[in-house]
């Protein structure tokens, strides 16, 4: 039998149904081409990989980030022993190519973007002489590959995902995006983005995540600064980038009315009413906003001085809602300046700021970030191990033994931070609070959907991510699995096989 190409998204937990499609699987599937037949896609957030489906000589691409690297290595080792070609890619493999060889039995590691280099890697493996390392670099926006949505399994995902821009001009200390994807935003052309979205809408996806690092790459302040510096070249560049954002949103606004988008954005967008209005018209109804901390000290801790704190922060966040954009606020707990009061103050602020959803994550030194470098090189971490594994490689520690927090706190124990963070999730997502927030939608059916989704979100991210008790994690995963299957239908739309490109784009094509 001819060898086959497999693409695997590792996960140690499977929910049967997932919220968002892991886009990279379908992009690499498209990049693979069809010369070797359609690639086989396995997303372990749905179901665990059946190792028997892989034959000797097959090529297996495993995409890893820090959170799933350990499971990825387990898969790679098992499949190499079965005689398959094992290839790693993704952010974690880009940062630690040697580790993928030493711990994951890699034949090959691909650094950077896989869009263009992947077919060469496959060809070299099938010819029997791959190199041990390839560098895909940073692909230009116009070369981003459109995903092969025809390979999606039926009725498994609630939201599709389309990328419109890679890279982020900011430099937050806990984030690796600006260092791995770069600080120069790389925008895809409007026509390519919308063509992909139209295909998804034809297939019945009406909820689409614009899976960008930062959907708002040019701020009003960036433009003002270029003007102050009389830097005409930079100003023209920024204006062109901004104009393209508006063109994209205009095209989105012409899509069927029941289509809904969600994205990630910095808080500065609240100061840009024209941008928020365009978002509303485009039906970008929700945005994840990295609030991180409610205090000025906390923001300084993470190099996010461009955010506001206190009552100004409440005002800024409310500006999104006033313009019709719901906010999923993201907060970090465990910052050096946090105190026991920070937790309740954060939940109270999230409520006052009218956030529709919130997530409370624990400060984790992720590789590729400034925080990680500082933490991993500090004398206190040297020689600290769990089961013989250095904590500076915490992703290699088995999940049930892995500490939930790593950075010693000046006044609180790590267990206290974890418990208080769990308390924040419990408070924000209590039945009563969720019922009250469900007023953002009108019909009873929509309110029930809102409640289900809120509870699902909490189960998937709080109980399985923060809880240390493995029985609680297992129970939560089971409950989330059940709820996910209930929720999926709420997001599906009727397929529209005859949907055409928006009028504005068709005009351009004719011209
Ligand atoms: S956290 Fe957001 S704003 Fe900060 S660097 Fe990362 S993507 Fe950019």
XYZ file of C-alpha atoms and ligand atoms in Angstrom, residues 168 170-172 174-175 177-178 213 266 304, ligand 1:
19
model
C 1.971 41.493 16.853
C 3.567 44.695 21.116
C 6.058 42.999 23.424
C 4.218 41.580 26.457
C 4.455 36.596 29.164
C 3.734 36.151 25.440
C 3.873 35.635 19.741
C 5.882 38.791 19.024
C -2.441 37.195 17.118
C -5.729 44.856 22.271
C 1.708 46.009 29.365
S -0.227 39.279 24.572
Fe -1.336 40.039 22.789
S -0.700 42.205 22.644
Fe 0.839 41.171 23.939
S 2.455 40.536 22.510
Fe 1.070 38.779 22.779
S -0.369 38.966 21.034
Fe 0.647 40.960 21.288
